[in-house]
GROMACS .gro file of C-alpha atoms in nm:
model
  465
    1MET     CA    1   0.508  -5.935  -2.180
    2THR     CA    2   0.431  -5.864  -1.812
    3SER     CA    3   0.091  -5.777  -1.676
    4ASP     CA    4   0.199  -5.416  -1.626
    5HIS     CA    5   0.232  -5.378  -2.001
    6THR     CA    6  -0.073  -5.576  -2.103
    7ILE     CA    7  -0.278  -5.397  -2.362
    8GLU     CA    8  -0.639  -5.507  -2.374
    9THR     CA    9  -0.932  -5.373  -2.569
   10ARG     CA   10  -1.262  -5.386  -2.384
   11ARG     CA   11  -1.612  -5.279  -2.454
   12SER     CA   12  -1.769  -5.040  -2.209
   13GLY     CA   13  -2.132  -5.065  -2.114
   14LEU     CA   14  -2.196  -4.779  -2.354
   15GLY     CA   15  -2.070  -4.971  -2.654
   16HIS     CA   16  -1.747  -4.771  -2.688
   17GLU     CA   17  -1.405  -4.929  -2.700
   18ARG     CA   18  -1.150  -4.850  -2.435
   19THR     CA   19  -0.791  -4.959  -2.400
   20VAL     CA   20  -0.650  -5.067  -2.064
   21THR     CA   21  -0.275  -5.020  -2.040
   22GLY     CA   22  -0.101  -5.109  -1.718
   23GLY     CA   23  -0.421  -5.078  -1.519
   24SER     CA   24  -0.510  -4.735  -1.659
   25GLU     CA   25  -0.804  -4.682  -1.889
   26VAL     CA   26  -0.756  -4.480  -2.204
   27TYR     CA   27  -1.061  -4.416  -2.417
   28GLY     CA   28  -1.032  -4.449  -2.789
   29ASN     CA   29  -1.121  -4.193  -3.048
   30GLU     CA   30  -1.475  -4.319  -3.076
   31GLY     CA   31  -1.559  -4.264  -2.709
   32SER     CA   32  -1.370  -3.936  -2.689
   33ALA     CA   33  -1.530  -3.798  -3.000
   34ALA     CA   34  -1.872  -3.897  -2.880
   35CYS     CA   35  -1.818  -3.722  -2.551
   36HIS     CA   36  -1.720  -3.401  -2.724
   37SER     CA   37  -1.946  -3.404  -3.028
   38LYS     CA   38  -2.305  -3.490  -2.953
   39ASP     CA   39  -2.271  -3.665  -2.615
   40ALA     CA   40  -2.460  -3.953  -2.772
   41GLU     CA   41  -2.411  -4.194  -2.482
   42LEU     CA   42  -2.689  -4.057  -2.265
   43PRO     CA   43  -3.005  -3.961  -2.455
   44ARG     CA   44  -3.080  -3.592  -2.422
   45MET     CA   45  -3.431  -3.467  -2.379
   46SER     CA   46  -3.590  -3.210  -2.605
   47LEU     CA   47  -3.589  -2.845  -2.504
   48ARG     CA   48  -3.964  -2.859  -2.446
   49LEU     CA   49  -3.936  -3.160  -2.218
   50ASN     CA   50  -3.642  -3.008  -2.032
   51LEU     CA   51  -3.840  -2.688  -1.990
   52SER     CA   52  -4.146  -2.874  -1.863
   53TRP     CA   53  -3.949  -3.068  -1.605
   54ASN     CA   54  -3.750  -2.765  -1.493
   55LEU     CA   55  -4.063  -2.552  -1.470
   56LEU     CA   56  -4.233  -2.815  -1.256
   57GLY     CA   57  -3.935  -2.851  -1.026
   58ASN     CA   58  -3.883  -2.478  -0.983
   59LEU     CA   59  -4.251  -2.412  -0.919
   60VAL     CA   60  -4.278  -2.685  -0.656
   61TYR     CA   61  -3.952  -2.581  -0.491
   62THR     CA   62  -4.038  -2.211  -0.491
   63GLY     CA   63  -4.387  -2.286  -0.363
   64CYS     CA   64  -4.240  -2.486  -0.077
   65GLN     CA   65  -3.996  -2.205   0.007
   66TRP     CA   66  -4.275  -1.949   0.010
   67SER     CA   67  -4.477  -2.189   0.223
   68MET     CA   68  -4.194  -2.177   0.476
   69LEU     CA   69  -4.261  -1.808   0.529
   70MET     CA   70  -4.632  -1.885   0.555
   71VAL     CA   71  -4.567  -2.149   0.821
   72ILE     CA   72  -4.349  -1.914   1.025
   73ALA     CA   73  -4.610  -1.639   0.986
   74LYS     CA   74  -4.898  -1.866   1.091
   75LEU     CA   75  -4.717  -2.022   1.386
   76GLY     CA   76  -4.508  -1.722   1.484
   77THR     CA   77  -4.497  -1.346   1.441
   78PRO     CA   78  -4.386  -1.104   1.169
   79GLN     CA   79  -4.073  -1.050   1.379
   80LEU     CA   80  -3.980  -1.418   1.344
   81VAL     CA   81  -4.042  -1.397   0.970
   82GLY     CA   82  -3.821  -1.090   0.961
   83ARG     CA   83  -3.548  -1.265   1.159
   84PHE     CA   84  -3.550  -1.561   0.921
   85SER     CA   85  -3.548  -1.323   0.623
   86LEU     CA   86  -3.260  -1.129   0.775
   87GLY     CA   87  -3.060  -1.452   0.792
   88LEU     CA   88  -3.127  -1.509   0.423
   89ALA     CA   89  -3.042  -1.147   0.339
   90ILE     CA   90  -2.703  -1.168   0.511
   91THR     CA   91  -2.600  -1.512   0.386
   92ALA     CA   92  -2.723  -1.484   0.027
   93PRO     CA   93  -2.477  -1.220  -0.103
   94VAL     CA   94  -2.173  -1.396   0.045
   95ILE     CA   95  -2.273  -1.744  -0.075
   96THR     CA   96  -2.356  -1.599  -0.416
   97LEU     CA   97  -2.010  -1.444  -0.441
   98ALA     CA   98  -1.850  -1.773  -0.340
   99SER     CA   99  -2.053  -1.966  -0.596
  100CYS     CA  100  -1.917  -1.748  -0.881
  101GLN     CA  101  -2.223  -1.865  -1.076
  102LEU     CA  102  -2.018  -2.172  -1.165
  103ARG     CA  103  -2.332  -2.361  -1.258
  104MET     CA  104  -2.403  -2.116  -1.540
  105VAL     CA  105  -2.042  -2.138  -1.660
  106GLN     CA  106  -2.057  -2.518  -1.634
  107ALA     CA  107  -2.386  -2.552  -1.821
  108THR     CA  108  -2.264  -2.330  -2.105
  109ASP     CA  109  -1.919  -2.492  -2.127
  110ALA     CA  110  -1.995  -2.632  -2.472
  111ARG     CA  111  -1.627  -2.708  -2.546
  112ARG     CA  112  -1.575  -2.892  -2.213
  113ASP     CA  113  -1.282  -2.672  -2.116
  114TYR     CA  114  -1.305  -2.788  -1.753
  115SER     CA  115  -1.393  -3.120  -1.593
  116PHE     CA  116  -1.662  -3.176  -1.333
  117SER     CA  117  -1.400  -3.219  -1.062
  118ASP     CA  118  -1.261  -2.877  -1.149
  119TYR     CA  119  -1.603  -2.725  -1.084
  120LEU     CA  120  -1.660  -2.925  -0.765
  121THR     CA  121  -1.319  -2.840  -0.622
  122ALA     CA  122  -1.360  -2.473  -0.707
  123ARG     CA  123  -1.699  -2.462  -0.535
  124LEU     CA  124  -1.574  -2.626  -0.213
  125ALA     CA  125  -1.260  -2.412  -0.207
  126CYS     CA  126  -1.472  -2.097  -0.215
  127LEU     CA  127  -1.741  -2.211   0.030
  128ILE     CA  128  -1.517  -2.250   0.335
  129PRO     CA  129  -1.400  -1.886   0.350
  130ALA     CA  130  -1.755  -1.779   0.267
  131VAL     CA  131  -1.897  -1.939   0.582
  132VAL     CA  132  -1.620  -1.780   0.791
  133THR     CA  133  -1.698  -1.443   0.634
  134ILE     CA  134  -2.068  -1.477   0.717
  135PHE     CA  135  -1.982  -1.545   1.081
  136ILE     CA  136  -1.756  -1.239   1.098
  137ILE     CA  137  -2.019  -1.016   0.937
  138SER     CA  138  -2.292  -1.137   1.173
  139ILE     CA  139  -2.072  -1.063   1.474
  140LEU     CA  140  -1.952  -0.722   1.354
  141SER     CA  141  -2.309  -0.619   1.266
  142GLY     CA  142  -2.395  -0.619   1.635
  143HIS     CA  143  -2.674  -0.875   1.618
  144SER     CA  144  -2.775  -1.069   1.927
  145SER     CA  145  -2.647  -1.422   1.982
  146VAL     CA  146  -2.992  -1.556   1.889
  147VAL     CA  147  -2.984  -1.383   1.551
  148VAL     CA  148  -2.623  -1.491   1.490
  149ALA     CA  149  -2.723  -1.852   1.555
  150VAL     CA  150  -3.005  -1.825   1.302
  151ILE     CA  151  -2.770  -1.673   1.045
  152MET     CA  152  -2.513  -1.952   1.084
  153ALA     CA  153  -2.777  -2.226   1.062
  154ILE     CA  154  -2.900  -2.074   0.737
  155ALA     CA  155  -2.539  -2.044   0.617
  156LEU     CA  156  -2.498  -2.419   0.667
  157ALA     CA  157  -2.816  -2.486   0.471
  158LYS     CA  158  -2.706  -2.255   0.190
  159SER     CA  159  -2.369  -2.434   0.175
  160PHE     CA  160  -2.539  -2.768   0.116
  161GLU     CA  161  -2.754  -2.604  -0.149
  162SER     CA  162  -2.446  -2.458  -0.316
  163VAL     CA  163  -2.279  -2.798  -0.350
  164SER     CA  164  -2.601  -2.945  -0.491
  165ASP     CA  165  -2.594  -2.663  -0.745
  166ILE     CA  166  -2.268  -2.796  -0.894
  167TYR     CA  167  -2.425  -3.137  -0.944
  168TYR     CA  168  -2.721  -2.963  -1.105
  169GLY     CA  169  -2.478  -2.795  -1.343
  170LEU     CA  170  -2.334  -3.132  -1.445
  171ILE     CA  171  -2.680  -3.270  -1.515
  172GLN     CA  172  -2.793  -2.952  -1.688
  173GLN     CA  173  -2.484  -2.961  -1.909
  174HIS     CA  174  -2.613  -3.287  -2.050
  175GLU     CA  175  -2.970  -3.155  -2.079
  176ARG     CA  176  -3.134  -3.392  -1.830
  177MET     CA  177  -3.334  -3.143  -1.627
  178ASP     CA  178  -3.572  -3.417  -1.516
  179LEU     CA  179  -3.310  -3.527  -1.261
  180VAL     CA  180  -3.264  -3.171  -1.136
  181SER     CA  181  -3.639  -3.122  -1.113
  182LYS     CA  182  -3.692  -3.438  -0.909
  183SER     CA  183  -3.419  -3.326  -0.670
  184LYS     CA  184  -3.582  -2.987  -0.623
  185ILE     CA  185  -3.922  -3.143  -0.562
  186ILE     CA  186  -3.782  -3.379  -0.300
  187LYS     CA  187  -3.579  -3.101  -0.139
  188GLY     CA  188  -3.871  -2.860  -0.136
  189VAL     CA  189  -4.119  -3.101   0.024
  190LEU     CA  190  -3.867  -3.241   0.272
  191SER     CA  191  -3.737  -2.899   0.378
  192LEU     CA  192  -4.089  -2.761   0.422
  193GLY     CA  193  -4.182  -3.053   0.643
  194ALA     CA  194  -3.861  -3.025   0.843
  195LEU     CA  195  -3.893  -2.651   0.898
  196ALA     CA  196  -4.262  -2.681   0.986
  197ALA     CA  197  -4.182  -2.950   1.243
  198GLY     CA  198  -3.903  -2.739   1.389
  199ILE     CA  199  -4.113  -2.425   1.427
  200TYR     CA  200  -4.418  -2.619   1.550
  201PHE     CA  201  -4.240  -2.802   1.829
  202THR     CA  202  -3.998  -2.529   1.938
  203ARG     CA  203  -4.151  -2.198   1.822
  204ASP     CA  204  -3.786  -2.106   1.763
  205VAL     CA  205  -3.668  -2.002   1.417
  206PHE     CA  206  -3.315  -2.121   1.499
  207TRP     CA  207  -3.418  -2.484   1.537
  208ALA     CA  208  -3.638  -2.450   1.232
  209SER     CA  209  -3.331  -2.335   1.038
  210VAL     CA  210  -3.129  -2.628   1.172
  211CYS     CA  211  -3.398  -2.867   1.050
  212LEU     CA  212  -3.383  -2.695   0.711
  213ALA     CA  213  -3.006  -2.747   0.691
  214VAL     CA  214  -3.038  -3.114   0.781
  215ALA     CA  215  -3.301  -3.167   0.511
  216TRP     CA  216  -3.085  -3.004   0.242
  217GLY     CA  217  -2.784  -3.207   0.352
  218ILE     CA  218  -2.981  -3.529   0.323
  219VAL     CA  219  -3.093  -3.447  -0.032
  220LEU     CA  220  -2.737  -3.355  -0.134
  221LEU     CA  221  -2.577  -3.675  -0.006
  222GLY     CA  222  -2.865  -3.911  -0.069
  223TYR     CA  223  -2.983  -3.797  -0.411
  224ASP     CA  224  -2.776  -3.531  -0.588
  225VAL     CA  225  -2.438  -3.701  -0.543
  226ARG     CA  226  -2.583  -4.031  -0.663
  227ASN     CA  227  -2.725  -3.867  -0.976
  228GLY     CA  228  -2.392  -3.700  -1.042
  229ARG     CA  229  -2.212  -4.032  -1.026
  230ARG     CA  230  -2.462  -4.182  -1.269
  231ILE     CA  231  -2.395  -3.904  -1.518
  232LEU     CA  232  -2.019  -3.946  -1.483
  233LYS     CA  233  -2.048  -4.318  -1.550
  234TRP     CA  234  -2.235  -4.242  -1.870
  235TYR     CA  235  -1.958  -4.006  -1.976
  236PRO     CA  236  -1.629  -4.191  -1.909
  237GLN     CA  237  -1.385  -3.915  -2.004
  238GLY     CA  238  -1.099  -4.032  -1.787
  239ARG     CA  239  -1.004  -3.996  -1.425
  240GLU     CA  240  -1.014  -3.619  -1.431
  241TRP     CA  241  -1.391  -3.631  -1.488
  242LYS     CA  242  -1.464  -3.835  -1.177
  243ALA     CA  243  -1.615  -3.677  -0.866
  244THR     CA  244  -1.282  -3.646  -0.684
  245LEU     CA  245  -1.086  -3.354  -0.545
  246ARG     CA  246  -0.748  -3.468  -0.680
  247GLN     CA  247  -0.712  -3.173  -0.910
  248ASN     CA  248  -0.472  -2.959  -1.102
  249TRP     CA  249  -0.495  -2.648  -0.886
  250ARG     CA  250  -0.376  -2.436  -1.174
  251ALA     CA  251  -0.687  -2.537  -1.369
  252VAL     CA  252  -0.908  -2.478  -1.065
  253GLY     CA  253  -0.752  -2.137  -1.013
  254ALA     CA  254  -0.804  -2.050  -1.379
  255LEU     CA  255  -1.169  -2.154  -1.353
  256ILE     CA  256  -1.225  -1.941  -1.043
  257TRP     CA  257  -1.054  -1.647  -1.212
  258LEU     CA  258  -1.273  -1.692  -1.521
  259ALA     CA  259  -1.593  -1.703  -1.316
  260LEU     CA  260  -1.495  -1.441  -1.057
  261PRO     CA  261  -1.653  -1.152  -1.247
  262LEU     CA  262  -1.977  -1.352  -1.253
  263GLY     CA  263  -1.942  -1.410  -0.879
  264VAL     CA  264  -1.897  -1.040  -0.811
  265ALA     CA  265  -2.185  -0.964  -1.046
  266GLY     CA  266  -2.396  -1.220  -0.861
  267LEU     CA  267  -2.295  -1.058  -0.532
  268LEU     CA  268  -2.408  -0.721  -0.659
  269ASN     CA  269  -2.730  -0.870  -0.796
  270SER     CA  270  -2.798  -1.032  -0.460
  271LEU     CA  271  -2.722  -0.705  -0.287
  272ARG     CA  272  -2.960  -0.528  -0.526
  273THR     CA  273  -3.234  -0.765  -0.413
  274ASN     CA  274  -3.143  -0.734  -0.046
  275ILE     CA  275  -3.061  -0.362  -0.029
  276PRO     CA  276  -3.433  -0.277   0.015
  277ARG     CA  277  -3.444  -0.526   0.304
  278TYR     CA  278  -3.148  -0.356   0.471
  279TYR     CA  279  -3.323  -0.021   0.443
  280VAL     CA  280  -3.650  -0.163   0.576
  281VAL     CA  281  -3.493  -0.325   0.882
  282GLY     CA  282  -3.282  -0.013   0.941
  283TYR     CA  283  -3.562   0.244   0.913
  284ILE     CA  284  -3.869   0.045   1.018
  285GLY     CA  285  -3.773  -0.278   1.196
  286GLU     CA  286  -3.784  -0.658   1.182
  287ALA     CA  287  -4.165  -0.679   1.182
  288ASP     CA  288  -4.199  -0.471   0.865
  289LEU     CA  289  -3.912  -0.665   0.715
  290GLY     CA  290  -4.129  -0.972   0.766
  291LEU     CA  291  -4.412  -0.804   0.573
  292PHE     CA  292  -4.185  -0.697   0.289
  293SER     CA  293  -4.021  -1.040   0.270
  294ALA     CA  294  -4.359  -1.208   0.232
  295VAL     CA  295  -4.448  -0.971  -0.052
  296SER     CA  296  -4.113  -0.980  -0.230
  297TYR     CA  297  -4.102  -1.358  -0.225
  298LEU     CA  298  -4.371  -1.356  -0.490
  299MET     CA  299  -4.099  -1.207  -0.707
  300VAL     CA  300  -3.899  -1.524  -0.645
  301ALA     CA  301  -4.197  -1.735  -0.749
  302VAL     CA  302  -4.232  -1.563  -1.085
  303LEU     CA  303  -3.856  -1.558  -1.144
  304ALA     CA  304  -3.853  -1.931  -1.079
  305VAL     CA  305  -4.049  -1.970  -1.402
  306VAL     CA  306  -3.800  -1.751  -1.588
  307TYR     CA  307  -3.500  -1.935  -1.444
  308ALA     CA  308  -3.657  -2.267  -1.533
  309ILE     CA  309  -3.684  -2.148  -1.891
  310GLY     CA  310  -3.337  -1.997  -1.899
  311GLU     CA  311  -3.158  -2.287  -1.732
  312SER     CA  312  -3.312  -2.535  -1.970
  313ALA     CA  313  -3.223  -2.325  -2.273
  314ALA     CA  314  -2.877  -2.206  -2.161
  315PRO     CA  315  -2.677  -2.491  -2.322
  316ARG     CA  316  -2.865  -2.442  -2.648
  317ILE     CA  317  -2.817  -2.065  -2.641
  318ALA     CA  318  -2.443  -2.121  -2.594
  319ARG     CA  319  -2.432  -2.374  -2.877
  320TYR     CA  320  -2.614  -2.142  -3.118
  321TYR     CA  321  -2.374  -1.858  -3.037
  322ALA     CA  322  -2.064  -2.080  -3.061
  323GLU     CA  323  -2.179  -2.209  -3.400
  324GLY     CA  324  -2.257  -1.859  -3.527
  325ARG     CA  325  -2.625  -1.934  -3.588
  326VAL     CA  326  -2.759  -1.581  -3.563
  327ARG     CA  327  -3.118  -1.653  -3.658
  328ALA     CA  328  -3.151  -1.943  -3.415
  329TYR     CA  329  -2.981  -1.740  -3.140
  330THR     CA  330  -3.205  -1.435  -3.175
  331GLY     CA  331  -3.517  -1.645  -3.230
  332LEU     CA  332  -3.465  -1.837  -2.908
  333LEU     CA  333  -3.395  -1.517  -2.713
  334ALA     CA  334  -3.716  -1.363  -2.850
  335LYS     CA  335  -3.921  -1.663  -2.741
  336LEU     CA  336  -3.766  -1.666  -2.394
  337SER     CA  337  -3.823  -1.293  -2.350
  338GLY     CA  338  -4.186  -1.331  -2.455
  339LEU     CA  339  -4.244  -1.605  -2.202
  340ALA     CA  340  -4.074  -1.392  -1.935
  341VAL     CA  341  -4.301  -1.097  -2.007
  342CYS     CA  342  -4.613  -1.315  -2.002
  343SER     CA  343  -4.527  -1.472  -1.668
  344GLY     CA  344  -4.443  -1.132  -1.518
  345LEU     CA  345  -4.763  -0.967  -1.639
  346ALA     CA  346  -4.964  -1.257  -1.500
  347GLY     CA  347  -4.814  -1.183  -1.160
  348VAL     CA  348  -4.898  -0.814  -1.193
  349GLY     CA  349  -5.259  -0.894  -1.277
  350VAL     CA  350  -5.304  -1.134  -0.988
  351SER     CA  351  -5.149  -0.893  -0.739
  352TRP     CA  352  -5.359  -0.602  -0.868
  353VAL     CA  353  -5.691  -0.785  -0.842
  354TRP     CA  354  -5.647  -1.025  -0.551
  355GLY     CA  355  -5.330  -0.907  -0.378
  356GLU     CA  356  -5.482  -0.784  -0.052
  357ARG     CA  357  -5.709  -1.086  -0.015
  358LEU     CA  358  -5.433  -1.333  -0.099
  359LEU     CA  359  -5.192  -1.184   0.155
  360ALA     CA  360  -5.457  -1.201   0.427
  361ILE     CA  361  -5.542  -1.563   0.348
  362LEU     CA  362  -5.192  -1.696   0.289
  363PHE     CA  363  -5.034  -1.521   0.586
  364THR     CA  364  -5.243  -1.321   0.835
  365PRO     CA  365  -5.470  -1.014   0.799
  366GLU     CA  366  -5.178  -0.800   0.917
  367TYR     CA  367  -4.997  -0.870   0.590
  368ALA     CA  368  -5.281  -0.727   0.378
  369ARG     CA  369  -5.153  -0.374   0.429
  370ALA     CA  370  -4.856  -0.463   0.207
  371SER     CA  371  -5.077  -0.504  -0.104
  372ASN     CA  372  -4.963  -0.179  -0.267
  373ALA     CA  373  -4.602  -0.284  -0.232
  374LEU     CA  374  -4.695  -0.619  -0.386
  375VAL     CA  375  -4.812  -0.459  -0.712
  376LEU     CA  376  -4.490  -0.258  -0.742
  377VAL     CA  377  -4.281  -0.566  -0.670
  378MET     CA  378  -4.454  -0.759  -0.947
  379VAL     CA  379  -4.395  -0.477  -1.197
  380ALA     CA  380  -4.028  -0.487  -1.103
  381THR     CA  381  -4.040  -0.864  -1.145
  382THR     CA  382  -4.161  -0.834  -1.503
  383VAL     CA  383  -3.870  -0.609  -1.593
  384THR     CA  384  -3.623  -0.831  -1.406
  385SER     CA  385  -3.755  -1.138  -1.588
  386VAL     CA  386  -3.653  -1.004  -1.928
  387ALA     CA  387  -3.320  -0.886  -1.786
  388ALA     CA  388  -3.258  -1.239  -1.657
  389VAL     CA  389  -3.297  -1.375  -2.010
  390MET     CA  390  -3.039  -1.120  -2.125
  391ASN     CA  391  -2.805  -1.250  -1.854
  392TYR     CA  392  -2.815  -1.599  -2.002
  393ALA     CA  393  -2.748  -1.450  -2.345
  394MET     CA  394  -2.450  -1.250  -2.216
  395THR     CA  395  -2.297  -1.553  -2.047
  396ALA     CA  396  -2.346  -1.769  -2.355
  397ALA     CA  397  -2.161  -1.503  -2.555
  398ARG     CA  398  -1.893  -1.503  -2.285
  399SER     CA  399  -1.960  -1.135  -2.211
  400ILE     CA  400  -1.875  -1.201  -1.849
  401GLY     CA  401  -1.652  -0.915  -1.737
  402VAL     CA  402  -1.901  -0.649  -1.845
  403GLN     CA  403  -2.162  -0.785  -1.603
  404LEU     CA  404  -1.968  -0.646  -1.309
  405PRO     CA  405  -2.015  -0.276  -1.390
  406ILE     CA  406  -2.373  -0.345  -1.495
  407PHE     CA  407  -2.469  -0.485  -1.156
  408ALA     CA  408  -2.268  -0.216  -0.979
  409LEU     CA  409  -2.483   0.048  -1.149
  410VAL     CA  410  -2.798  -0.153  -1.072
  411CYS     CA  411  -2.697  -0.170  -0.706
  412ALA     CA  412  -2.625   0.201  -0.694
  413ALA     CA  413  -2.959   0.289  -0.853
  414THR     CA  414  -3.146   0.066  -0.607
  415ALA     CA  415  -2.967   0.213  -0.305
  416ILE     CA  416  -3.014   0.573  -0.417
  417VAL     CA  417  -3.388   0.530  -0.474
  418CYS     CA  418  -3.437   0.336  -0.149
  419ASN     CA  419  -3.251   0.605   0.042
  420PHE     CA  420  -3.514   0.859  -0.059
  421THR     CA  421  -3.828   0.644  -0.072
  422VAL     CA  422  -3.811   0.400   0.222
  423PRO     CA  423  -3.813   0.667   0.497
  424ASP     CA  424  -4.126   0.827   0.346
  425HIS     CA  425  -4.311   0.536   0.180
  426GLY     CA  426  -4.202   0.241   0.394
  427ILE     CA  427  -4.213  -0.098   0.225
  428SER     CA  428  -4.370   0.057  -0.087
  429GLY     CA  429  -4.058   0.271  -0.114
  430ALA     CA  430  -3.848  -0.044  -0.096
  431ALA     CA  431  -4.048  -0.184  -0.388
  432GLU     CA  432  -3.985   0.137  -0.582
  433GLY     CA  433  -3.612   0.083  -0.529
  434LEU     CA  434  -3.642  -0.267  -0.673
  435LEU     CA  435  -3.820  -0.131  -0.980
  436ALA     CA  436  -3.554   0.134  -1.043
  437GLY     CA  437  -3.275  -0.122  -1.026
  438SER     CA  438  -3.461  -0.358  -1.258
  439ALA     CA  439  -3.503  -0.087  -1.522
  440VAL     CA  440  -3.131  -0.009  -1.520
  441HIS     CA  441  -3.050  -0.380  -1.536
  442LEU     CA  442  -3.263  -0.444  -1.843
  443SER     CA  443  -3.142  -0.138  -2.031
  444LEU     CA  444  -2.771  -0.209  -1.988
  445SER     CA  445  -2.789  -0.585  -2.045
  446PHE     CA  446  -2.985  -0.536  -2.367
  447ILE     CA  447  -2.711  -0.309  -2.499
  448VAL     CA  448  -2.445  -0.573  -2.425
  449VAL     CA  449  -2.641  -0.850  -2.598
  450TYR     CA  450  -2.699  -0.628  -2.900
  451ARG     CA  451  -2.326  -0.559  -2.930
  452ALA     CA  452  -2.245  -0.930  -2.896
  453LEU     CA  453  -2.496  -1.003  -3.170
  454ARG     CA  454  -2.328  -0.756  -3.404
  455LYS     CA  455  -1.999  -0.937  -3.352
  456LEU     CA  456  -2.167  -1.268  -3.432
  457LYS     CA  457  -2.303  -1.165  -3.774
  458PRO     CA  458  -1.974  -1.192  -3.966
  459ASN     CA  459  -1.936  -1.550  -3.842
  460GLN     CA  460  -2.285  -1.630  -3.969
  461ASN     CA  461  -2.207  -1.478  -4.307
  462LYS     CA  462  -1.886  -1.675  -4.324
  463LEU     CA  463  -2.066  -1.998  -4.249
  464ALA     CA  464  -2.336  -1.918  -4.499
  465GLY     CA  465  -2.081  -1.848  -4.765
   0.00000   0.00000   0.00000
């Protein structure tokens, strides 16, 4: 028998047998079953440990991002803060659409319908036209060349972040949020230092944004990709699971089509968050946009806690729903919602008692006049926190298409309220628009989850019988 037809049984480093036929590796039933049953090769962490790590990473990362605004405010002017925030407001909706929330789909892909390379290829295929679209929008919007340069530098940074997000999804899928958390901590500290150096030496928000993009690119290539390769080595599911772009484009297209409603929903959700900013910069100007951005970023800080909880629990929520375990599914959702409410109310209390003083200390005394808007933003944050938990529940139940009309209505409610309140109430009116959209979001998403739960009950009864 020639070497091309040699059949040899080897032992992988994981203790699973694999057969090598003609130079190609084919994993036996033991390895395949392990990969699809309990993923026993790489020890998973408990939900509590995953939550702790993810909470730590999100808090550090969000704190560093908020510190970026503080640095620009301390070393620059509210106008520079507004210009940086405008770049984020323009790039975020487009990048969010291009991402199609693939990480959420990936983390809740309990049946492993798609390989990691499918997700990576889909993300890169969508990012390229997204960056081109951002450039076209920035030009057609009539912004100066300086503002366009800032927008494109931020677009580059967001692109690096988007690719890292796919590697986070791979790691999250296997419930090892410690690796994601460490990446966020490194990225947060490094990006804060890079942006601070850029703004300190140049007093130019463009070069600060370039430094930010470089920092995120370094973390992607130097840390996230390496972690992804480690995970893939632990889960040897064949060539199609390797971090390559040699893909079945039909599968990639099907994945994009599956996640597209989530992408559009994410676009609308991002627009809902940024619509108040568009009204502020349109009616009041870049300086007041800087004030509102500093206030509304506290919303991001609180939501970071909620997302840390939801991201850690998302695979388990999906597993409970797929297995028809009604009591476990509803119990976990109740716990997550309770934690979301507690974190949101804590933010409301802090902003009510110390909001004006904190804004003056953290930024400059000029920002203290935004304290009333801060309280309204934190109330909206509490409502949004519970709605975010419902989003994870909807995705786990594969109620994906319905999220599009939900966020469309949320966007419409936010725009309608802002149209009437921002001209009269300024940045407080923008916060009122956020609150209105959050209330609509929570109400509609709760109805969808309740209907999905009713469909799940017969499965539970069948299993019980």
